[in-house]
Coordinates of C-alpha atoms in Angstrom, one line a residue:
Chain A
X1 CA -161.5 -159.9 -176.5
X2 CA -161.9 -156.2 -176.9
X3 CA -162.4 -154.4 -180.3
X4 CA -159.1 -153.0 -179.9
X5 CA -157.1 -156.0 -179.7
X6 CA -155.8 -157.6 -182.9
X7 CA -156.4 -160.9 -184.1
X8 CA -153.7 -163.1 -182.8
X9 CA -153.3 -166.8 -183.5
X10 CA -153.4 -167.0 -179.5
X11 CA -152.2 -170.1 -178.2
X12 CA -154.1 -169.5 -174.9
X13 CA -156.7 -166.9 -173.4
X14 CA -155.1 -163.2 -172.7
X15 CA -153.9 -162.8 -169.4
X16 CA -153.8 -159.2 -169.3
X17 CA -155.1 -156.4 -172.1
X18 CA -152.8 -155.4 -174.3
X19 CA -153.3 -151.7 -172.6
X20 CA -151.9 -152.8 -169.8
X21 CA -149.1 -155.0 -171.1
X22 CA -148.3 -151.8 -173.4
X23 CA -148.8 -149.5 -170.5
X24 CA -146.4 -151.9 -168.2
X25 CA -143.1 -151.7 -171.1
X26 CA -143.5 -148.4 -171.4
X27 CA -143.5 -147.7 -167.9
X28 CA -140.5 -149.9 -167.5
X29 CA -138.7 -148.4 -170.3
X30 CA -139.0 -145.3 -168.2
X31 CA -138.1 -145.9 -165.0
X32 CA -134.7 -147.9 -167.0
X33 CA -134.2 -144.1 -168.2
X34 CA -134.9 -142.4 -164.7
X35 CA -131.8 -144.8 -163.3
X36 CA -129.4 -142.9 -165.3
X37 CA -130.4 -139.9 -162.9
X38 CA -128.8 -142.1 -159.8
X39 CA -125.5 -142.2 -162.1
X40 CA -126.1 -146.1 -163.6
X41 CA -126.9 -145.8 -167.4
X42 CA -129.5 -148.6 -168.2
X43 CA -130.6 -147.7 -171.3
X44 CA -127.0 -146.3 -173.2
X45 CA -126.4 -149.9 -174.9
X46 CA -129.3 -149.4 -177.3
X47 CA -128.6 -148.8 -181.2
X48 CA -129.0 -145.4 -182.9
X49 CA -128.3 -144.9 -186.5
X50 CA -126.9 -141.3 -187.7
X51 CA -127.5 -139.8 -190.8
X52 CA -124.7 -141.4 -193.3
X53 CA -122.9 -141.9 -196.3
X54 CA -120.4 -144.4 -195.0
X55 CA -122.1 -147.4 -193.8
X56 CA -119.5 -148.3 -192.0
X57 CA -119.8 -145.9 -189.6
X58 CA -123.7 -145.1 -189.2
X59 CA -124.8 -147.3 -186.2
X60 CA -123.6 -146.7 -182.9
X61 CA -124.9 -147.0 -178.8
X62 CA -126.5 -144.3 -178.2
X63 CA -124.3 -143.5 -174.9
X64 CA -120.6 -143.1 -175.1
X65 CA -120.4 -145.2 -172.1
X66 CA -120.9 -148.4 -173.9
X67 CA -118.6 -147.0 -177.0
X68 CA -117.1 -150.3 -176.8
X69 CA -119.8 -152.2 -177.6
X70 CA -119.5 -150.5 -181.2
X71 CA -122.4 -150.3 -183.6
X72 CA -123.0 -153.8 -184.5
X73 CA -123.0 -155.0 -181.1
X74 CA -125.3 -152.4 -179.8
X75 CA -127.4 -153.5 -182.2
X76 CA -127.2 -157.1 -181.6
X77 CA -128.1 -156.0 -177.8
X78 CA -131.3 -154.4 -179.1
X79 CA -132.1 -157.0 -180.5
X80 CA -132.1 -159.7 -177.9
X81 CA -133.8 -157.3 -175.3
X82 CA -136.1 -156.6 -177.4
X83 CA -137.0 -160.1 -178.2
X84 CA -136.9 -161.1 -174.7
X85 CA -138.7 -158.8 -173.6
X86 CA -141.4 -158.7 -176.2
X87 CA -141.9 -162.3 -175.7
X88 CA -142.5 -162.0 -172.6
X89 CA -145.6 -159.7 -173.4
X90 CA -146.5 -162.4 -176.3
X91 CA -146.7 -164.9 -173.3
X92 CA -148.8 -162.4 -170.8
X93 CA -151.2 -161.6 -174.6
X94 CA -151.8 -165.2 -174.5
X95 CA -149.5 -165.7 -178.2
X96 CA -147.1 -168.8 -178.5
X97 CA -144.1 -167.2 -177.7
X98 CA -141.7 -169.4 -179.7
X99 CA -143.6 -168.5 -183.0
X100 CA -143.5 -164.9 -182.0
X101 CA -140.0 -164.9 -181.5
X102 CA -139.3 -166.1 -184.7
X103 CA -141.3 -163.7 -186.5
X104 CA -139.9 -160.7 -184.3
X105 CA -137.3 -161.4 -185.9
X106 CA -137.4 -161.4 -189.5
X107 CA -139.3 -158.3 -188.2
X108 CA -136.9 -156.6 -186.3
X109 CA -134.2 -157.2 -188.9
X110 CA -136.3 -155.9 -191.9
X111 CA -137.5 -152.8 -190.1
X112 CA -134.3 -151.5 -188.7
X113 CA -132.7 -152.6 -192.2
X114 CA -135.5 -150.3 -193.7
X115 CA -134.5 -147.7 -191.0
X116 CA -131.2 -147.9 -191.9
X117 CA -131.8 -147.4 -195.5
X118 CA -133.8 -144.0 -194.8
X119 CA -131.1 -142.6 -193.3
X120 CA -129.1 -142.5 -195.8
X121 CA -127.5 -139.0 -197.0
X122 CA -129.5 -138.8 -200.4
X123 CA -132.5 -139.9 -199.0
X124 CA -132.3 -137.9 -195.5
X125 CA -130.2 -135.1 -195.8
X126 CA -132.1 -131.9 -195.3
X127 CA -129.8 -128.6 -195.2
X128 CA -127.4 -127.4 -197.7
X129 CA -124.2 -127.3 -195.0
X130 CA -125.8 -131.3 -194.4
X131 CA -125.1 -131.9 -197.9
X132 CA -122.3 -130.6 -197.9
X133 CA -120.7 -132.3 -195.2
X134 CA -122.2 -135.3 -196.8
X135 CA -120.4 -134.4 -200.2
X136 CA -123.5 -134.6 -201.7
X137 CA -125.1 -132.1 -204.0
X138 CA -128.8 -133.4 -203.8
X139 CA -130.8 -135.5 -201.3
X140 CA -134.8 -136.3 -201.0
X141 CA -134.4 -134.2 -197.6
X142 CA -136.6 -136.8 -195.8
X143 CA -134.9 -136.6 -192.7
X144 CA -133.9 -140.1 -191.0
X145 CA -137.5 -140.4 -190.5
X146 CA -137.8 -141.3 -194.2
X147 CA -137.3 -144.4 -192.6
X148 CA -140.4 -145.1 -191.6
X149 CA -141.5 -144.3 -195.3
X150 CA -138.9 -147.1 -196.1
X151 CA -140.3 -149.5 -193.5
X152 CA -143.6 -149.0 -194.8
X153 CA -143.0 -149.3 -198.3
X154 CA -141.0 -152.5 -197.8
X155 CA -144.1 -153.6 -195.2
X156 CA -146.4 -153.1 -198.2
X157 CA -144.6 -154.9 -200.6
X158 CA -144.4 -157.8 -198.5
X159 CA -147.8 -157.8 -197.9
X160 CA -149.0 -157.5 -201.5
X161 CA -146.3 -159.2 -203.8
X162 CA -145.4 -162.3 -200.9
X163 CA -148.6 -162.7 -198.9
X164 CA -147.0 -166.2 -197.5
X165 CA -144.1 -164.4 -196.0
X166 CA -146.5 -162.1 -194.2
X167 CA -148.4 -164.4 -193.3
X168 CA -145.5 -166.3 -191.7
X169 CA -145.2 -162.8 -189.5
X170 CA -148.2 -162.5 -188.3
X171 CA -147.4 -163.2 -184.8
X172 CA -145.0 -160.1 -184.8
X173 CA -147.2 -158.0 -186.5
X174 CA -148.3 -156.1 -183.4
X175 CA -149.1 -152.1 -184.6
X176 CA -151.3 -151.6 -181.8
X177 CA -149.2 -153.0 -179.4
X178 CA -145.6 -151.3 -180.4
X179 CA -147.7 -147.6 -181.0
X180 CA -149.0 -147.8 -177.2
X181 CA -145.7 -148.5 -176.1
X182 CA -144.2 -146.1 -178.2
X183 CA -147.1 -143.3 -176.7
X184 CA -146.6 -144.1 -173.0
X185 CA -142.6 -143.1 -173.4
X186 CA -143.5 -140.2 -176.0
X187 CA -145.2 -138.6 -173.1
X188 CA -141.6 -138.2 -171.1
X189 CA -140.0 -137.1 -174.7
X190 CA -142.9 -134.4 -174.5
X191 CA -142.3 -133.1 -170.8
X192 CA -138.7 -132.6 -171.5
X193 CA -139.4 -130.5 -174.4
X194 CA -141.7 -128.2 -172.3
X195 CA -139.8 -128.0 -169.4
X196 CA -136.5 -127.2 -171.5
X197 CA -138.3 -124.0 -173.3
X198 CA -140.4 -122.9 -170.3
X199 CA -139.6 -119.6 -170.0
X200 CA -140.8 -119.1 -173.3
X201 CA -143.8 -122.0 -173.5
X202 CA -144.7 -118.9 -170.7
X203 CA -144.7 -116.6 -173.2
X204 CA -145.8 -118.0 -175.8
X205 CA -148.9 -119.6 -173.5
X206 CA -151.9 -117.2 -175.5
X207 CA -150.4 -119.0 -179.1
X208 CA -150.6 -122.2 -177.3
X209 CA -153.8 -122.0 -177.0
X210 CA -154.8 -120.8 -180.2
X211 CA -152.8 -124.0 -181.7
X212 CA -155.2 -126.3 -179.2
X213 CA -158.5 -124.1 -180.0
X214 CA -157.2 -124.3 -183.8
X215 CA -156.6 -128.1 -183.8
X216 CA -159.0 -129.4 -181.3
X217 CA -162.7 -127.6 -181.7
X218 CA -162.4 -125.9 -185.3
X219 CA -160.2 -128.3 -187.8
X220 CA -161.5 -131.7 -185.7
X221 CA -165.5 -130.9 -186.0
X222 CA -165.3 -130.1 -189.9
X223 CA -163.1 -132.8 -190.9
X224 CA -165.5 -134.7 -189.2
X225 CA -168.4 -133.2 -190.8
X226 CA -166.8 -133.4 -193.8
X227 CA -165.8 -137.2 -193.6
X228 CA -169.5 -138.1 -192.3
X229 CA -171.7 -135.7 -194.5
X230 CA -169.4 -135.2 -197.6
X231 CA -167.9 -138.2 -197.9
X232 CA -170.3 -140.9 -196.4
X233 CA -168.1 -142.4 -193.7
X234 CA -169.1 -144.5 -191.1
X235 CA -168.4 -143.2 -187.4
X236 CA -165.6 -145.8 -187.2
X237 CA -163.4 -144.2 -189.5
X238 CA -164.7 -140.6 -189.9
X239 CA -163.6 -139.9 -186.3
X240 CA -159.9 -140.9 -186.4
X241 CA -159.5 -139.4 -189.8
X242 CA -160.8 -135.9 -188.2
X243 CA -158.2 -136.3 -185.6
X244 CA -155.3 -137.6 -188.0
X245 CA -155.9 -134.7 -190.2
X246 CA -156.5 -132.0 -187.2
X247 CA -154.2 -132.8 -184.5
X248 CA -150.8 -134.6 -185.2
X249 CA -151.1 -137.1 -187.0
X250 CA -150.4 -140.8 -186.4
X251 CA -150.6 -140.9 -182.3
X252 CA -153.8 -138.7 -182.3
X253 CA -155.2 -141.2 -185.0
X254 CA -154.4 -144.7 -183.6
X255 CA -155.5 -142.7 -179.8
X256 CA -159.0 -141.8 -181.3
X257 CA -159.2 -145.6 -182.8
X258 CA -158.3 -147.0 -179.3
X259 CA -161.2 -144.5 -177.8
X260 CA -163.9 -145.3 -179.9
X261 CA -163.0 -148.8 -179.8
X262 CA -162.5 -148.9 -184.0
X263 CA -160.5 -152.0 -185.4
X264 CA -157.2 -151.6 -185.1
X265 CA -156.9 -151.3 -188.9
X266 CA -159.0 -148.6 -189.5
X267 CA -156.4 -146.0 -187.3
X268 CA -153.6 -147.6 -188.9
X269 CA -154.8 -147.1 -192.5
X270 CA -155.5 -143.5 -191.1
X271 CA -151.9 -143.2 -190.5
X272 CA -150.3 -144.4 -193.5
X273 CA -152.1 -141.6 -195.4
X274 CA -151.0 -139.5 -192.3
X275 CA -147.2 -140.2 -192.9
X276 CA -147.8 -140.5 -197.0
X277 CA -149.0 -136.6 -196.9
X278 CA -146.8 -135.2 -193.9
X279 CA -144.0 -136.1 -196.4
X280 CA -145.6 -134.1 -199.1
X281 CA -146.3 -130.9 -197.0
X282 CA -142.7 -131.7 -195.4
X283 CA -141.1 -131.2 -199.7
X284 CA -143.6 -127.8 -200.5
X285 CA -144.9 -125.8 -197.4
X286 CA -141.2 -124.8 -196.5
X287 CA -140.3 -123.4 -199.6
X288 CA -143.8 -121.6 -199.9
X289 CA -142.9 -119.8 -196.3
X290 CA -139.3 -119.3 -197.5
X291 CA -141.1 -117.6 -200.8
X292 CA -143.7 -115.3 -199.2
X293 CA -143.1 -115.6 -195.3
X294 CA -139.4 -114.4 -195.3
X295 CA -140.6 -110.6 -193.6
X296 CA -142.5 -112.9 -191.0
X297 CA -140.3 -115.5 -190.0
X298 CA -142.0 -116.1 -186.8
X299 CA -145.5 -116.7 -189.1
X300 CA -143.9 -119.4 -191.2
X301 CA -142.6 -121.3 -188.4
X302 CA -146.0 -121.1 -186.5
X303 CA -147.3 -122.1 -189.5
X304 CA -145.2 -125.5 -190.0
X305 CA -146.4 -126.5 -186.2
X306 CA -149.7 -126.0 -187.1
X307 CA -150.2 -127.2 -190.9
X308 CA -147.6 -130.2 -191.1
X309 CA -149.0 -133.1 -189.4
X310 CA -146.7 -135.5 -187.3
X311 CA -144.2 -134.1 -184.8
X312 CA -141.1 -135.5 -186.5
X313 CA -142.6 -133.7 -190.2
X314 CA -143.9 -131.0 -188.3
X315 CA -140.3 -130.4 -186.4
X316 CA -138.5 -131.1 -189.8
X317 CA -140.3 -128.2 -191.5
X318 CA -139.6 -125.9 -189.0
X319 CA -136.2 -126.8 -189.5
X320 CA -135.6 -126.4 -193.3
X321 CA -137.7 -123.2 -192.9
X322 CA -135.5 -121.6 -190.7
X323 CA -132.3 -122.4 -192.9
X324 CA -134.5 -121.3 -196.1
X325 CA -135.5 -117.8 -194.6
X326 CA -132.5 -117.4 -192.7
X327 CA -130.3 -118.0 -195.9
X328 CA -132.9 -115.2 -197.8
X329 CA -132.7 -112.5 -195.0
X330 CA -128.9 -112.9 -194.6
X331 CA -128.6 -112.4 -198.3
X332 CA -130.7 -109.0 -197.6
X333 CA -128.4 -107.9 -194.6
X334 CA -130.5 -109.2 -191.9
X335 CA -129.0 -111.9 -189.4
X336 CA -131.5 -113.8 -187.6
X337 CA -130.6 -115.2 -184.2
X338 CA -130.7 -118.9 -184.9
X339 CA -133.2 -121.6 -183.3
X340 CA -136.1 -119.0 -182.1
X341 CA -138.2 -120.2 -185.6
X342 CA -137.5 -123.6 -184.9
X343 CA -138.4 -123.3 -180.8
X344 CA -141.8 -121.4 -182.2
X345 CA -142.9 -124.6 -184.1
X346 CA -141.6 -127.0 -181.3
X347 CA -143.7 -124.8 -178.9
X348 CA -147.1 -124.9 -181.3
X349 CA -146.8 -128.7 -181.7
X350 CA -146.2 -129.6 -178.1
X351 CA -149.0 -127.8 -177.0
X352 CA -151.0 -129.5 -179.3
X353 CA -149.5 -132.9 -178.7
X354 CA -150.5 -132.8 -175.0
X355 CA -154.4 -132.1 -175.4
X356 CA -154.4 -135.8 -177.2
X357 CA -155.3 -137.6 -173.8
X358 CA -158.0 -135.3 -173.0
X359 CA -159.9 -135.5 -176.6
X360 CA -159.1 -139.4 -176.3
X361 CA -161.0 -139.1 -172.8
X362 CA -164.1 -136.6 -174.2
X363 CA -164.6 -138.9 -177.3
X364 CA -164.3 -142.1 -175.0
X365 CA -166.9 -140.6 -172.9
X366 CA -169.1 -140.0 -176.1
X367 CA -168.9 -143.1 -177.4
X368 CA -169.4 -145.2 -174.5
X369 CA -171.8 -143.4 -173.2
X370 CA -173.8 -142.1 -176.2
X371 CA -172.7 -143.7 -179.7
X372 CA -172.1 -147.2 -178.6
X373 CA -173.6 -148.5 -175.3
X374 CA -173.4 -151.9 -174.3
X375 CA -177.0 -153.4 -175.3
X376 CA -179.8 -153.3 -172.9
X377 CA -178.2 -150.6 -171.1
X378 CA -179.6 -147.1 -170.9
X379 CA -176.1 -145.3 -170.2
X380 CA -172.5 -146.7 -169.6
X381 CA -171.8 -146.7 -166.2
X382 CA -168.8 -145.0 -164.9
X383 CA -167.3 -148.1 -164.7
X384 CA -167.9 -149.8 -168.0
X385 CA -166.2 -146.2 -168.9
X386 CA -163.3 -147.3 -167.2
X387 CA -163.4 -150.3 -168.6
X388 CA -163.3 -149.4 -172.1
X389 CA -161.2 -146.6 -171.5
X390 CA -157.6 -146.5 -173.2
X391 CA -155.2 -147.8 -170.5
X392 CA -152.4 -146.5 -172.4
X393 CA -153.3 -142.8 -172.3
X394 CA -153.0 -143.0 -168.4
X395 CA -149.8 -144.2 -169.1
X396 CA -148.9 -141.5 -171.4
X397 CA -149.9 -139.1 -168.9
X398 CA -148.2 -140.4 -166.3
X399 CA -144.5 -140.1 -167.6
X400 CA -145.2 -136.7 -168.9
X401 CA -146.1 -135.5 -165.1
X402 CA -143.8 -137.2 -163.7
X403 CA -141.1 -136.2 -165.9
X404 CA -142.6 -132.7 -165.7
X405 CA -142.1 -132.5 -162.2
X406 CA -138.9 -133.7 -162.7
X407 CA -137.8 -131.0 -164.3
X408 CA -139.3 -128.1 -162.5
X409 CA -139.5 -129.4 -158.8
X410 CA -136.2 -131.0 -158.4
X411 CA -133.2 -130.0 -158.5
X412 CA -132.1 -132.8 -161.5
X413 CA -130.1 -131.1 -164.3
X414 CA -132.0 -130.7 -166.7
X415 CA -129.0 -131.7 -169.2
X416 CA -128.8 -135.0 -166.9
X417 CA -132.9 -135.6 -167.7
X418 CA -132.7 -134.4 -171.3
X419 CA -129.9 -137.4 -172.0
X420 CA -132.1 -140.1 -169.7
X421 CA -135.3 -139.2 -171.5
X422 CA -133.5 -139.1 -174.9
X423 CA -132.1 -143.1 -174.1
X424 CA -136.1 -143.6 -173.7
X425 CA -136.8 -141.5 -176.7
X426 CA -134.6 -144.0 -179.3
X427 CA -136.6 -146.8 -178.0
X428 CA -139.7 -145.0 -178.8
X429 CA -138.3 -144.5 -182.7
X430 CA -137.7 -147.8 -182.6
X431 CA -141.7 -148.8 -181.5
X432 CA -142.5 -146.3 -184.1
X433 CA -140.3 -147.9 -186.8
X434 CA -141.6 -151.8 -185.8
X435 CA -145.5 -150.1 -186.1
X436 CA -145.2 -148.0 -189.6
X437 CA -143.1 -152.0 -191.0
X438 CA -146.0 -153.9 -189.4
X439 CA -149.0 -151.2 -190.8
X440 CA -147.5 -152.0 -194.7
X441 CA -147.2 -156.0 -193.4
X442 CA -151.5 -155.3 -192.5
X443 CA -152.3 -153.8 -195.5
X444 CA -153.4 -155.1 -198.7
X445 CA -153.1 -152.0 -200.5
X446 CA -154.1 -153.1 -203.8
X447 CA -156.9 -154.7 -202.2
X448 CA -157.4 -151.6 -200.3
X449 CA -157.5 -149.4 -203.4
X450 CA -160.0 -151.8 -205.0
X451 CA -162.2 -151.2 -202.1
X452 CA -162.2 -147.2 -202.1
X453 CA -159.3 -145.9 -200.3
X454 CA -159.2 -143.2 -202.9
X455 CA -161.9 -141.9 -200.9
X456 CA -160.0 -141.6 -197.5
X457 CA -157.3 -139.7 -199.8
X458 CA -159.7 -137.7 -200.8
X459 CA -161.0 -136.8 -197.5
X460 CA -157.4 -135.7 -196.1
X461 CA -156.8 -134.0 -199.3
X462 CA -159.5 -131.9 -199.2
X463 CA -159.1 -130.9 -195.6
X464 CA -155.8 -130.6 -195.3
X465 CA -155.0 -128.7 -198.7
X466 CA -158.3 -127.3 -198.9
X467 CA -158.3 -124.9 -195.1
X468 CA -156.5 -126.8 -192.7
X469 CA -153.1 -125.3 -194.2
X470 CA -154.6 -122.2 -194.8
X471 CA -156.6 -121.6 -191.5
X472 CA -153.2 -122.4 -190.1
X473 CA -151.8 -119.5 -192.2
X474 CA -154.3 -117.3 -190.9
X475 CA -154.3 -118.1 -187.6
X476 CA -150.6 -117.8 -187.2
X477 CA -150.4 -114.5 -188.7
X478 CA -152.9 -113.2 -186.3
X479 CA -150.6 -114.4 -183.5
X480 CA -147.1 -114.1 -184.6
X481 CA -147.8 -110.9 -187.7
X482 CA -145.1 -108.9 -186.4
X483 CA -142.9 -110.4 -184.1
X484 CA -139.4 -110.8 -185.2
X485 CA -136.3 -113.1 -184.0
X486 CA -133.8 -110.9 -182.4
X487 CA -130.6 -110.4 -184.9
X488 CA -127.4 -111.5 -184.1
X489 CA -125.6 -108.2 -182.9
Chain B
X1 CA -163.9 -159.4 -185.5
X2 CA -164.1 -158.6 -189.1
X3 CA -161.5 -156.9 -191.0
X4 CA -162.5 -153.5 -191.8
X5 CA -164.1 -152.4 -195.6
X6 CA -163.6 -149.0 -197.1
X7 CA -166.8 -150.2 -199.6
X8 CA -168.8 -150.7 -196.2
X9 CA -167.0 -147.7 -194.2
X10 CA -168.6 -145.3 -197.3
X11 CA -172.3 -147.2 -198.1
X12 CA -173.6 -148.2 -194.7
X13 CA -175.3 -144.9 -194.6
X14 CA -175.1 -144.0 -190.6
X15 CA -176.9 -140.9 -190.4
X16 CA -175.6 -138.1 -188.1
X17 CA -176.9 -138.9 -184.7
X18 CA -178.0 -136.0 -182.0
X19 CA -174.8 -136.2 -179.9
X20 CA -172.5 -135.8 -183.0
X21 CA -174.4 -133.0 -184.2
X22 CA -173.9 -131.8 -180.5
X23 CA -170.2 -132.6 -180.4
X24 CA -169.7 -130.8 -184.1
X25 CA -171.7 -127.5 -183.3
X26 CA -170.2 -127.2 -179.5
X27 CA -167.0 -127.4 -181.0
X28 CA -166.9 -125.0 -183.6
X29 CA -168.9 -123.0 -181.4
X30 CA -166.6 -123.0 -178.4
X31 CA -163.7 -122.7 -181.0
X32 CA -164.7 -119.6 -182.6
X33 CA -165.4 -117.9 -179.6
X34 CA -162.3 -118.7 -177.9
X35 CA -160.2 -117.8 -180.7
X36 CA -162.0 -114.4 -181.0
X37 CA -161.3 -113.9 -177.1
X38 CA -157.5 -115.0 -177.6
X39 CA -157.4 -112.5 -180.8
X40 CA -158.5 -109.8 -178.5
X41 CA -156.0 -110.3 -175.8
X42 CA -153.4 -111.1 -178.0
X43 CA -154.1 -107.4 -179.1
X44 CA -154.1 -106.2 -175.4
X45 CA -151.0 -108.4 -174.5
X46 CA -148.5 -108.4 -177.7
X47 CA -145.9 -111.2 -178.0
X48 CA -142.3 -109.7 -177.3

């Protein structure tokens, strides 16, 4: 068994990697959205939940198409495909597939019950007009993707208060697994988003780059230093800390754990700080820009994409700092155009995002070749490279070339792709939802904070409040100093 | 495989080895300098 396979009660011997069976779902939840481009909807029966006040009326399929299935029944679909489908890989992993069932589902219905909970208005409304059309006069302003705060929480107190009944869900407990499915259909979510602001991704190509230079060879190396030297980490969890803090977050994190081969815990413990202090920087760095950023609109939104980690934070910022400054100028007699902050922090993040494979490769390399060789041999050969590599990267990268070309050398509407990829994309939130319930089931916290995960907190706090916002700062003023939205005539 | 332990993450002591002293100066190195050059042409090639 690999390192980076968790510890299953397996019934028999593996018969594939969990790469691959991760690699093969994602794959197939992909192609399921590519046959909504032939004109058959595959995917539209799966359950979405909208940001609500009346219960009643939050859960629905995500394509009008099946409108008739109505909420509950969408989600009573979900459910059994899911089931039946993750068995399936529970069989192929080698795990008695009755007792993972079982589990999946006292899973499944806690997570999405968690989900459902964080999007509620007062948690996850974000705008004034959203509160207003709420009724509400005051709201956390998580976004739905408090959620995942929700499913963690609730994961945690499972874990530390009943530690029978997570044991009892073991089976289900899969991060690794449901985070590499979740990655191989995030790299279609990601093609989409380039392809549908090309003509100013082309534009904006030199501040790309500076967000990849910025992330990838100046934050990652001093975290790093700063975990190993400053801190006394080991190699294990020094390197996917560096990459949680410097890149975006929890994919970057639990990709650098799969590349070095660390225990699955150690990236997931990464990311619960990851999420814990996205959410922080989500509730202050937005009111900050809105404060002294509002004559460089352009700066502050650069600055979310590059400071808050986790695209769904990072996106979220951008968008309360756009209402926040655009509320201030307005009030002065300027009219910003609306969207161009929020497409300048979309644009700094995805560029970021897609450099993730390639540091996953160059640290792979490293460490196989370099850090930890096999014993008695000199220098990994190429194939023991491949070997250890992270199968579920090359997924990753497939879906977002494909779908790239897609976009740009077919004649497919790009509206038509948009909705397939965005059937693909709830099942992704859904991965991401099962992972962040399944981290809290993992972790011991009280344990854990016996055992010095004060320190880990202290590493990301010191990084990312101590330059990595305020590099960011800099860096996005040298690009984007200047540069203003166009007003509405 | 064991379970991992922040105690034993922070006190096994791993000193830096060669390659990530490599990987951390090549970094910043390459970094800085490719931020410089994009600073430059960012001057020579403003945003519109």
């Amino acid at each position: 068994m690999s390192e980076a396979t968790l510890p299953l009660q397996a019934a028999a011997p593996p018969r594939f990697s969990e790469d691959l069976v991760a690699v093969g779902l994602g794959l197939l939840v992909f192609l399921l959205a590519l046959v909504s481009l032939a004109g058959a909807d595959a995917l539209g029966w799966l359950v979405t939940t909208s940001v609500w006040s009346n219960p009643a009326i939050a859960l629905a399929p995500v394509s009008k198409t099946y409108a008739s299935l109505g909420g509950a029944g969408s989600l009573l679909l979900t459910y059994l495909v899911l089931t039946a489908v993750l068995s399936a890989a529970a069989y192929l992993l080698g795990d008695d597939v009755k007792r993972f069932a079982t589990a999946f589902t006292a899973v499944f219905v806690i997570a999405y019950a968690s989900w459902f909970i964080g999007s509620w208005a007062y948690l996850a409304a974000v705008t004034p007009a959203d509160q207003a059309k709420f009724g509400i006069s005051r709201s956390l302003k998580l976004t739905n993707e408090g959620g995942y705060i929700v499913a963690l929480l609730v994961g945690l107190v499972i874990a530390n208060a009943f530690p029978e009944f997570a044991e009892r869900l073991k089976s289900a407990v899969r991060p690794e697994l449901y985070i590499k499915i979740a990655i191989v259909i995030l790299g279609a979510f990601i093609a989409v988003t380039m392809a549908s602001k090309l003509t100013l991704a082309s534009s904006l190509m030199l501040r790309g780059l500076a967000a990849i230079v910025e992330a990838y060879l100046i934050y990652w190396p001093i975290v790093y230093l700063i975990a190993r030297k400053g801190f006394g980490f080991s190699r294990e969890w020094a390197a996917p800390l560096a990459s949680g803090v410097s890149i975006c977050g929890v994919a970057a994190a639990i990709a650098t754990g799969g590349a070095i081969r660390a225990r699955p815990q150690v990236p997931i413990l990464v990311s619960s700080l990851v999420v814990v202090f996205a959410v922080i920087e989500v509730l202050i760095l937005p009111f900050i820009a809105q404060t002294f950023m509002s004559h460089e609109p352009l700066v502050a939104a650069a600055w979310m994409g590059l400071a808050v980690k986790t695209d769904g934070a990072a996106l979220a910022a951008g968008g309360i700092t756009q209402s926040l400054i655009q509320a201030k100028a307005a009030a002065e007699g300027v009219v910003y155009q609306p969207g161009w902050m929020l497409t300048v922090t979309a644009t700094v993040k995805v560029f970021i995002d897609v450099f993730i494979g390639v540091w996953a490769f160059i640290l792979a390399y490293i460490w196989t070749n370099h850090i930890n060789p096999r014993a008695g041999a000199q220098k990994a050969r190429l194939g023991e490279i491949w070997e250890r590599f992270p199968k579920f990267i090359l997924g990753f990268v497939a879906t977002f070339l494909i779908t790239l070309a897609l976009a740009l050398g077919t004649t497919v509407g790009s509206g038509q792709l948009n909705a397939a990829i965005g059937e693909a994309n709830v099942l992704r939130v859904i991965f991401f939802l099962l992972t962040f319930f399944s981290i809290g089931v993992m972790s011991n916290f009280r344990q854990l904070w016996q055992e010095g995960f004060a320190k880990l907190a202290a590493v990301y706090l010191v990084s990312l409040f101590g330059f990595v916002v305020w590099v960011g700062f800099v860096i996005s003023w040298l690009f984007f100093a200047g540069v203003k939205p166009p007003l509405v005539s | 495989m064991s379970k991992p332990d922040l105690r034993e993450a922070t006190s096994a002591h791993e000193p830096l080895l060669p390659i990530e002293k490599k990987l951390i100066g090549w970094s910043l190195g390459t970094g800085l300098a490719l931020l410089a050059l994009l600073v430059v042409v960012n001057h020579f090639v403003p945003l519109n």
